[in-house]
Amino acid sequence: MTFTIVFLIAFIASFGMRHWLSLRQIRHVAQHRASVPTEFASKVTLAEHQKAADYTIAKLRLGILENGVSAIILIAFTLLGGLEILNLSLLQLLGEGVSQQIALLVSIVLISGVIDLPFSWYKQFHLEEQFGFNRMTKKLFFSDMFKGIAVGGAIGIPLLWVILTLMLKAGDLWWLWAWAVLSIFSLLMQWIFPTFIAPLFNKFETLEDGPLKTQIEALLARCDFASQGLFVMDGSKRSAHGNAFFAGMGKAKRIVFFDTLIEKLSPGEVEAVLAHELGHFKCKHIRKRLIVSFALSFLMFALIGWISTQAWFYTDLGVMPNLNGYNGGLALALFMLVSPVFSFFFTPLGSLASRKHEYEADNFAAEKSSAQDLISALVKLYQDNASTLTPDPIYTAFYSSHPPAPLRIANLQRSHTSH
Ligand SMILES: [Zn+2]
């Protein structure tokens, strides 16, 4: 019973806090809708500013609805007995065994996916469409979905089989082995994803010779950065958003630009944006994030290792365990459903670290490229993404991985004048 109460308190607090933060952000953006912030008056029109406000508010409203639906689903699965019913029916159908446990986890993922489907549909074909950002056809939407399920299944099911078998056969320290397997797997994915998976969804072409390529190669030489080639990705077939590119890792460090980015920014601006991304490598942010994620998943597995042997963890959350047998899938399912309710409260720590890294990468870009170019690139990207220039400070502190545009630009202007 105790854990039911602890869970309910965390559940209500996290649900309420998400709701409150969204309402704050909506109110703040709406209050500043009437006029462009003075520092942007020469760069952003009133119509663009109001479009950003409307788009931000529309996304937040949809988020509030999603928050409500996922709260209902969580309670339905746990305290109302949904997971118990699912587990018992699969036991009847498949009997005890690793395959029943895999079926349980796969069913939960599929059920959540089906419930999420109308939301992603609405987001893509109504919300994004309404603001002129959608470039995706309905055919592509479904082909992405089926490819995603196929790839997820081909990778996820064998991985689950390994973890569930370890839970069953590797003794008390199974979680340590499972953590090691997952860590090695996630390192492998850094290579598998860009090489085999990303090409299933997008076309990658080498960046053609020209002023942009020359300028970028000069930047790479200046930053002493070895890459395995420059590529352009057809991001425009899904969205008009001017997305930044990503860079692969390890020895296969490819630099990938979204075609939408190259269309919208001048070569100098693309260079400045790339310099920012290189800053993340050179300031060792990528490595730090990887180490932190390994440490966190170690703690998480240690916690599952212990909690999966406690009867109250199951009974207090509405399921009957079988602690002598195949219980791994049930433990993982419960943990997967319930842990976000608790981990939500640590969100601001991750956001804070991320915002600090963004400033460092901006400073690197200002030094190796041009602060002025990065500022004009940021303004263009904010316009193109219809991102709000006037976020609520508490919402930002809690969620934002990037500092608000006015603060980033002020920081860049300082480093510009100091050079
Ligand atoms: Zn960044």
Short mmCIF file of C-alpha atoms and ligand atoms in Angstrom, two decimals:
data_model
loop_
_atom_site.label_atom_id
_atom_site.label_comp_id
_atom_site.label_asym_id
_atom_site.label_seq_id
_atom_site.Cartn_x
_atom_site.Cartn_y
_atom_site.Cartn_z
CA MET A 1 0.00 0.00 0.00
CA THR A 2 2.79 2.45 0.89
CA PHE A 3 4.21 2.40 -2.61
CA THR A 4 0.75 2.96 -4.11
CA ILE A 5 0.57 6.20 -2.13
CA VAL A 6 4.12 7.26 -3.04
CA PHE A 7 3.34 6.54 -6.69
CA LEU A 8 0.05 8.43 -6.60
CA ILE A 9 1.66 11.49 -5.01
CA ALA A 10 4.43 11.54 -7.63
CA PHE A 11 1.88 10.91 -10.37
CA ILE A 12 -0.39 13.78 -9.34
CA ALA A 13 2.56 16.11 -8.76
CA SER A 14 4.18 15.40 -12.12
CA PHE A 15 0.89 15.56 -14.03
CA GLY A 16 -0.06 18.81 -12.29
CA MET A 17 3.35 20.32 -12.81
CA ARG A 18 3.37 19.51 -16.56
CA HIS A 19 -0.06 21.06 -16.86
CA TRP A 20 0.89 24.15 -14.86
CA LEU A 21 4.09 24.72 -16.84
CA SER A 22 2.21 24.50 -20.16
CA LEU A 23 -0.44 26.95 -18.94
CA ARG A 24 2.28 29.36 -17.78
CA GLN A 25 3.99 29.18 -21.18
CA ILE A 26 0.69 29.73 -23.03
CA ARG A 27 -0.13 32.75 -20.87
CA HIS A 28 3.34 34.25 -21.23
CA VAL A 29 3.47 33.83 -25.01
CA ALA A 30 -0.08 35.21 -25.40
CA GLN A 31 0.75 38.25 -23.25
CA HIS A 32 3.72 39.11 -25.49
CA ARG A 33 1.92 38.44 -28.77
CA ALA A 34 1.00 42.06 -29.48
CA SER A 35 4.50 43.39 -30.18
CA VAL A 36 7.90 42.15 -31.35
CA PRO A 37 10.55 42.35 -28.57
CA THR A 38 12.53 45.55 -29.15
CA GLU A 39 15.89 43.84 -29.78
CA PHE A 40 14.28 41.94 -32.69
CA ALA A 41 12.22 44.85 -34.05
CA SER A 42 14.47 45.28 -37.10
CA LYS A 43 14.78 41.56 -37.84
CA VAL A 44 11.34 40.02 -37.23
CA THR A 45 8.01 41.33 -38.55
CA LEU A 46 4.91 41.53 -36.38
CA ALA A 47 3.18 38.91 -38.58
CA GLU A 48 6.08 36.47 -38.10
CA HIS A 49 6.11 37.11 -34.37
CA GLN A 50 2.37 36.44 -34.11
CA LYS A 51 2.63 33.31 -36.21
CA ALA A 52 5.31 32.03 -33.81
CA ALA A 53 3.04 32.80 -30.85
CA ASP A 54 0.05 31.02 -32.42
CA TYR A 55 2.12 28.01 -33.44
CA THR A 56 3.71 27.72 -29.98
CA ILE A 57 0.30 27.94 -28.28
CA ALA A 58 -1.28 25.39 -30.65
CA LYS A 59 1.51 22.90 -29.90
CA LEU A 60 1.18 23.48 -26.16
CA ARG A 61 -2.60 22.93 -26.25
CA LEU A 62 -2.09 19.62 -28.03
CA GLY A 63 0.57 18.76 -25.43
CA ILE A 64 -1.91 19.40 -22.61
CA LEU A 65 -4.35 16.96 -24.19
CA GLU A 66 -1.59 14.36 -24.66
CA ASN A 67 -0.53 14.81 -21.03
CA GLY A 68 -4.10 14.05 -19.95
CA VAL A 69 -4.43 11.00 -22.19
CA SER A 70 -1.11 9.52 -21.11
CA ALA A 71 -2.06 10.03 -17.45
CA ILE A 72 -5.26 8.03 -18.02
CA ILE A 73 -3.33 5.29 -19.85
CA LEU A 74 -0.77 5.01 -17.04
CA ILE A 75 -3.45 4.58 -14.38
CA ALA A 76 -5.40 2.17 -16.62
CA PHE A 77 -2.32 -0.01 -17.07
CA THR A 78 -1.32 0.01 -13.40
CA LEU A 79 -3.84 0.65 -10.64
CA LEU A 80 -6.89 -0.20 -12.77
CA GLY A 81 -5.39 -3.56 -13.70
CA GLY A 82 -4.77 -3.26 -17.45
CA LEU A 83 -1.29 -4.74 -17.24
CA GLU A 84 -2.55 -7.59 -15.07
CA ILE A 85 -5.26 -8.47 -17.60
CA LEU A 86 -2.78 -8.28 -20.47
CA ASN A 87 -0.25 -10.44 -18.61
CA LEU A 88 -2.83 -13.09 -17.67
CA SER A 89 -4.27 -13.31 -21.18
CA LEU A 90 -0.81 -13.69 -22.68
CA LEU A 91 0.01 -16.37 -20.07
CA GLN A 92 -3.09 -18.27 -21.12
CA LEU A 93 -2.21 -17.91 -24.76
CA LEU A 94 1.53 -18.57 -24.69
CA GLY A 95 2.27 -20.16 -21.31
CA GLU A 96 5.22 -19.16 -19.12
CA GLY A 97 8.44 -18.33 -20.88
CA VAL A 98 10.63 -15.70 -22.39
CA SER A 99 8.39 -15.43 -25.46
CA GLN A 100 5.37 -14.55 -23.28
CA GLN A 101 7.47 -11.84 -21.59
CA ILE A 102 8.55 -10.46 -24.96
CA ALA A 103 4.92 -10.53 -26.16
CA LEU A 104 3.91 -8.55 -23.06
CA LEU A 105 6.43 -5.79 -23.70
CA VAL A 106 5.74 -5.68 -27.43
CA SER A 107 1.98 -5.43 -26.77
CA ILE A 108 2.48 -2.47 -24.47
CA VAL A 109 4.61 -0.70 -27.06
CA LEU A 110 2.02 -1.43 -29.78
CA ILE A 111 -0.95 -0.33 -27.63
CA SER A 112 0.81 2.94 -26.75
CA GLY A 113 1.68 3.38 -30.43
CA VAL A 114 -1.95 2.94 -31.50
CA ILE A 115 -3.13 5.47 -28.91
CA ASP A 116 -0.42 7.89 -30.02
CA LEU A 117 -1.31 7.52 -33.72
CA PRO A 118 -4.19 10.05 -33.86
CA PHE A 119 -1.95 12.58 -32.10
CA SER A 120 0.93 12.23 -34.56
CA TRP A 121 -1.55 12.30 -37.43
CA TYR A 122 -3.18 15.46 -36.12
CA LYS A 123 0.20 17.06 -35.44
CA GLN A 124 1.48 16.38 -38.95
CA PHE A 125 -1.60 16.90 -41.13
CA HIS A 126 -3.48 19.55 -39.18
CA LEU A 127 -1.17 21.51 -36.92
CA GLU A 128 1.98 21.54 -39.08
CA GLU A 129 -0.16 21.80 -42.23
CA GLN A 130 -2.07 24.78 -40.89
CA PHE A 131 1.16 26.72 -40.29
CA GLY A 132 2.61 25.69 -43.66
CA PHE A 133 5.33 23.38 -42.32
CA ASN A 134 4.10 19.99 -43.45
CA ARG A 135 5.69 18.56 -46.57
CA MET A 136 4.93 14.93 -45.77
CA THR A 137 2.50 12.90 -47.85
CA LYS A 138 0.10 10.48 -46.16
CA LYS A 139 1.84 7.66 -48.00
CA LEU A 140 5.20 8.68 -46.50
CA PHE A 141 3.59 8.90 -43.04
CA PHE A 142 2.53 5.25 -43.23
CA SER A 143 5.71 4.03 -44.88
CA ASP A 144 7.74 5.73 -42.10
CA MET A 145 5.50 4.08 -39.54
CA PHE A 146 5.84 0.55 -40.96
CA LYS A 147 9.59 0.92 -41.50
CA GLY A 148 9.88 2.16 -37.92
CA ILE A 149 7.99 -0.87 -36.60
CA ALA A 150 10.07 -3.27 -38.73
CA VAL A 151 13.42 -1.75 -37.70
CA GLY A 152 12.32 -1.44 -34.06
CA GLY A 153 11.23 -5.08 -34.01
CA ALA A 154 14.34 -6.38 -35.79
CA ILE A 155 16.59 -4.66 -33.26
CA GLY A 156 14.40 -4.51 -30.17
CA ILE A 157 13.14 -8.10 -29.99
CA PRO A 158 16.57 -9.84 -30.06
CA LEU A 159 17.82 -7.29 -27.53
CA LEU A 160 14.85 -7.98 -25.26
CA TRP A 161 15.45 -11.70 -25.61
CA VAL A 162 19.06 -11.26 -24.42
CA ILE A 163 18.04 -9.09 -21.46
CA LEU A 164 15.14 -11.34 -20.37
CA THR A 165 17.34 -14.44 -20.66
CA LEU A 166 20.00 -12.75 -18.51
CA MET A 167 17.34 -11.86 -15.93
CA LEU A 168 16.38 -15.50 -15.79
CA LYS A 169 19.76 -17.21 -15.90
CA ALA A 170 22.55 -14.85 -14.85
CA GLY A 171 21.76 -14.82 -11.11
CA ASP A 172 21.56 -11.84 -8.76
CA LEU A 173 23.92 -9.74 -10.82
CA TRP A 174 21.94 -10.12 -14.06
CA TRP A 175 21.39 -6.38 -14.12
CA LEU A 176 25.12 -5.72 -14.37
CA TRP A 177 25.36 -7.97 -17.43
CA ALA A 178 22.25 -6.46 -18.94
CA TRP A 179 23.68 -2.99 -18.42
CA ALA A 180 26.95 -4.02 -20.09
CA VAL A 181 25.06 -5.52 -23.06
CA LEU A 182 22.94 -2.40 -23.47
CA SER A 183 25.95 -0.08 -23.20
CA ILE A 184 27.89 -1.98 -25.86
CA PHE A 185 24.77 -2.06 -28.00
CA SER A 186 24.29 1.71 -27.74
CA LEU A 187 27.93 2.26 -28.77
CA LEU A 188 27.37 -0.04 -31.76
CA MET A 189 24.24 1.94 -32.66
CA GLN A 190 26.39 5.06 -33.12
CA TRP A 191 27.80 3.25 -36.12
CA ILE A 192 24.76 1.16 -37.17
CA PHE A 193 22.33 4.08 -37.18
CA PRO A 194 24.01 6.41 -39.70
CA THR A 195 25.29 3.52 -41.82
CA PHE A 196 22.23 1.27 -42.09
CA ILE A 197 19.14 2.83 -40.51
CA ALA A 198 19.14 6.51 -41.50
CA PRO A 199 19.48 5.63 -45.24
CA LEU A 200 16.19 3.66 -44.99
CA PHE A 201 14.39 6.91 -44.25
CA ASN A 202 16.39 9.55 -46.12
CA LYS A 203 18.66 10.03 -49.10
CA PHE A 204 22.20 11.24 -48.43
CA GLU A 205 24.17 12.91 -51.19
CA THR A 206 27.70 14.27 -50.98
CA LEU A 207 27.81 18.04 -50.79
CA GLU A 208 28.59 19.41 -54.23
CA ASP A 209 31.75 21.40 -54.93
CA GLY A 210 31.35 25.12 -54.65
CA PRO A 211 31.88 28.10 -52.37
CA LEU A 212 30.00 26.45 -49.47
CA LYS A 213 32.15 23.32 -49.57
CA THR A 214 35.39 25.33 -49.79
CA GLN A 215 34.32 27.47 -46.85
CA ILE A 216 33.39 24.44 -44.75
CA GLU A 217 36.61 22.60 -45.50
CA ALA A 218 38.55 25.68 -44.40
CA LEU A 219 36.58 25.72 -41.13
CA LEU A 220 37.27 22.00 -40.54
CA ALA A 221 40.98 22.57 -41.12
CA ARG A 222 40.93 25.57 -38.76
CA CYS A 223 39.25 23.50 -36.04
CA ASP A 224 41.49 20.50 -36.69
CA PHE A 225 38.49 18.27 -37.27
CA ALA A 226 38.72 15.14 -39.42
CA SER A 227 35.44 14.08 -41.01
CA GLN A 228 34.51 11.23 -43.30
CA GLY A 229 32.72 13.43 -45.74
CA LEU A 230 30.06 16.11 -46.09
CA PHE A 231 26.52 15.03 -46.93
CA VAL A 232 23.18 16.65 -47.68
CA MET A 233 20.01 14.96 -46.44
CA ASP A 234 16.55 15.39 -47.99
CA GLY A 235 14.84 16.60 -44.81
CA SER A 236 12.49 18.66 -46.99
CA LYS A 237 10.39 15.63 -47.89
CA ARG A 238 8.96 15.62 -44.36
CA SER A 239 9.08 19.15 -43.07
CA ALA A 240 9.84 22.72 -44.07
CA HIS A 241 11.51 23.37 -40.72
CA GLY A 242 15.03 24.67 -41.20
CA ASN A 243 16.67 21.91 -39.25
CA ALA A 244 20.28 21.85 -38.26
CA PHE A 245 22.27 18.80 -39.29
CA PHE A 246 23.75 16.18 -37.08
CA ALA A 247 27.17 14.65 -37.09
CA GLY A 248 27.88 10.94 -36.60
CA MET A 249 30.36 9.72 -34.05
CA GLY A 250 33.58 7.82 -33.53
CA LYS A 251 35.68 7.18 -36.61
CA ALA A 252 32.69 7.59 -38.92
CA LYS A 253 32.16 11.27 -38.20
CA ARG A 254 30.00 12.30 -41.10
CA ILE A 255 28.71 15.80 -41.32
CA VAL A 256 25.14 15.93 -42.52
CA PHE A 257 23.24 19.06 -43.54
CA PHE A 258 19.48 19.15 -43.98
CA ASP A 259 18.73 20.46 -47.48
CA THR A 260 16.31 22.92 -45.84
CA LEU A 261 19.21 24.44 -43.90
CA ILE A 262 21.31 25.02 -47.02
CA GLU A 263 18.32 26.50 -48.87
CA LYS A 264 17.66 29.07 -46.20
CA LEU A 265 21.07 30.11 -44.89
CA SER A 266 23.96 31.85 -46.62
CA PRO A 267 27.27 29.92 -46.79
CA GLY A 268 28.65 32.09 -43.96
CA GLU A 269 25.65 31.26 -41.78
CA VAL A 270 25.89 27.52 -42.54
CA GLU A 271 29.57 27.70 -41.56
CA ALA A 272 28.70 29.41 -38.26
CA VAL A 273 26.05 26.79 -37.47
CA LEU A 274 28.51 23.99 -38.25
CA ALA A 275 31.12 25.71 -36.06
CA HIS A 276 28.56 25.59 -33.21
CA GLU A 277 28.11 21.82 -33.73
CA LEU A 278 31.88 21.31 -33.87
CA GLY A 279 31.99 23.20 -30.59
CA HIS A 280 29.96 20.40 -29.02
CA PHE A 281 32.67 17.94 -30.09
CA LYS A 282 35.62 20.11 -29.18
CA CYS A 283 34.23 21.01 -25.74
CA LYS A 284 33.71 17.25 -25.21
CA HIS A 285 29.93 17.64 -24.69
CA ILE A 286 29.18 14.54 -26.75
CA ARG A 287 31.54 12.42 -24.65
CA LYS A 288 30.22 13.89 -21.38
CA ARG A 289 26.63 13.16 -22.38
CA LEU A 290 27.53 9.58 -23.25
CA ILE A 291 29.29 9.03 -19.91
CA VAL A 292 26.35 10.53 -18.00
CA SER A 293 23.90 8.32 -19.89
CA PHE A 294 25.97 5.20 -19.08
CA ALA A 295 26.10 6.20 -15.41
CA LEU A 296 22.35 6.83 -15.31
CA SER A 297 21.51 3.55 -17.01
CA PHE A 298 23.83 1.77 -14.54
CA LEU A 299 21.83 3.24 -11.64
CA MET A 300 18.59 2.40 -13.41
CA PHE A 301 19.56 -1.25 -13.92
CA ALA A 302 20.78 -1.54 -10.33
CA LEU A 303 17.39 -0.21 -9.24
CA ILE A 304 15.50 -2.67 -11.49
CA GLY A 305 17.73 -5.47 -10.18
CA TRP A 306 16.61 -4.74 -6.65
CA ILE A 307 13.03 -3.61 -7.18
CA SER A 308 12.15 -6.59 -9.41
CA THR A 309 12.64 -8.90 -6.41
CA GLN A 310 10.25 -6.91 -4.18
CA ALA A 311 6.66 -8.17 -4.12
CA TRP A 312 5.30 -4.70 -3.19
CA PHE A 313 6.62 -3.23 -6.43
CA TYR A 314 4.10 -5.39 -8.31
CA THR A 315 1.18 -5.67 -5.93
CA ASP A 316 1.16 -1.94 -5.07
CA LEU A 317 1.00 -1.17 -8.79
CA GLY A 318 -1.86 -3.52 -9.56
CA VAL A 319 -0.20 -6.74 -10.79
CA MET A 320 0.45 -10.16 -9.29
CA PRO A 321 4.08 -11.25 -9.70
CA ASN A 322 5.48 -14.73 -10.01
CA LEU A 323 8.70 -14.14 -8.13
CA ASN A 324 9.94 -17.70 -8.65
CA GLY A 325 9.74 -17.76 -12.40
CA TYR A 326 9.46 -15.67 -15.50
CA ASN A 327 8.95 -12.24 -14.10
CA GLY A 328 11.42 -10.12 -16.04
CA GLY A 329 9.01 -8.81 -18.65
CA LEU A 330 6.53 -7.72 -16.02
CA ALA A 331 9.25 -5.92 -14.03
CA LEU A 332 10.56 -4.14 -17.14
CA ALA A 333 7.04 -3.20 -18.24
CA LEU A 334 6.15 -1.71 -14.85
CA PHE A 335 9.44 0.12 -14.64
CA MET A 336 9.04 1.50 -18.16
CA LEU A 337 5.53 2.75 -17.35
CA VAL A 338 6.12 4.12 -13.88
CA SER A 339 9.68 5.51 -13.81
CA PRO A 340 8.94 8.64 -15.91
CA VAL A 341 6.60 9.82 -13.15
CA PHE A 342 9.62 10.04 -10.85
CA SER A 343 12.37 10.96 -13.31
CA PHE A 344 10.31 13.93 -14.55
CA PHE A 345 11.43 15.92 -11.50
CA PHE A 346 15.06 15.69 -12.64
CA THR A 347 14.32 17.28 -16.03
CA PRO A 348 15.61 20.75 -14.99
CA LEU A 349 19.06 19.31 -14.21
CA GLY A 350 19.47 17.94 -17.72
CA SER A 351 18.10 21.16 -19.23
CA LEU A 352 20.49 23.28 -17.17
CA ALA A 353 23.55 21.27 -18.27
CA SER A 354 22.37 21.40 -21.87
CA ARG A 355 21.91 25.19 -21.83
CA LYS A 356 25.41 25.59 -20.40
CA HIS A 357 26.76 23.45 -23.26
CA GLU A 358 24.90 25.58 -25.81
CA TYR A 359 26.61 28.74 -24.56
CA GLU A 360 29.99 27.01 -24.71
CA ALA A 361 29.35 25.83 -28.29
CA ASP A 362 28.19 29.34 -29.25
CA ASN A 363 31.39 30.80 -27.82
CA PHE A 364 33.43 28.26 -29.75
CA ALA A 365 31.60 29.22 -32.96
CA ALA A 366 32.17 32.93 -32.27
CA GLU A 367 35.89 32.25 -31.92
CA LYS A 368 36.39 29.91 -34.90
CA SER A 369 33.77 31.35 -37.24
CA SER A 370 31.67 34.49 -36.87
CA ALA A 371 29.37 35.62 -34.07
CA GLN A 372 27.51 37.91 -36.50
CA ASP A 373 26.82 35.03 -38.91
CA LEU A 374 25.63 32.80 -36.08
CA ILE A 375 23.30 35.53 -34.84
CA SER A 376 21.73 36.01 -38.27
CA ALA A 377 21.48 32.23 -38.73
CA LEU A 378 19.73 31.90 -35.36
CA VAL A 379 17.25 34.64 -36.19
CA LYS A 380 16.44 32.93 -39.52
CA LEU A 381 16.05 29.53 -37.85
CA TYR A 382 13.80 30.98 -35.15
CA GLN A 383 11.64 32.59 -37.86
CA ASP A 384 11.53 29.46 -39.98
CA ASN A 385 10.68 27.20 -37.07
CA ALA A 386 8.22 29.79 -35.72
CA SER A 387 9.86 29.39 -32.31
CA THR A 388 8.73 31.86 -29.71
CA LEU A 389 11.12 34.69 -28.80
CA THR A 390 9.25 35.30 -25.54
CA PRO A 391 9.18 32.05 -23.53
CA ASP A 392 8.16 31.92 -19.88
CA PRO A 393 11.30 31.93 -17.68
CA ILE A 394 10.14 29.07 -15.45
CA TYR A 395 9.06 26.94 -18.41
CA THR A 396 12.47 27.58 -19.98
CA ALA A 397 14.35 26.75 -16.77
CA PHE A 398 12.47 23.47 -16.54
CA TYR A 399 12.42 22.18 -20.10
CA SER A 400 14.58 24.13 -22.50
CA SER A 401 17.68 22.44 -23.85
CA HIS A 402 18.62 25.73 -25.54
CA PRO A 403 18.73 29.18 -23.92
CA PRO A 404 16.02 31.57 -25.20
CA ALA A 405 17.02 33.40 -28.40
CA PRO A 406 17.44 36.84 -26.78
CA LEU A 407 19.93 35.46 -24.23
CA ARG A 408 21.90 33.48 -26.80
CA ILE A 409 22.14 36.50 -29.05
CA ALA A 410 23.16 38.80 -26.20
CA ASN A 411 25.91 36.34 -25.30
CA LEU A 412 27.12 36.22 -28.93
CA GLN A 413 27.08 40.01 -29.16
CA ARG A 414 29.28 40.21 -26.08
CA SER A 415 31.80 37.76 -27.56
CA HIS A 416 31.62 39.66 -30.87
CA THR A 417 32.59 42.98 -29.29
CA SER A 418 35.33 41.38 -27.20
CA HIS A 419 37.11 40.15 -30.36
ZN ZN B 1 23.99 23.11 -29.80
#
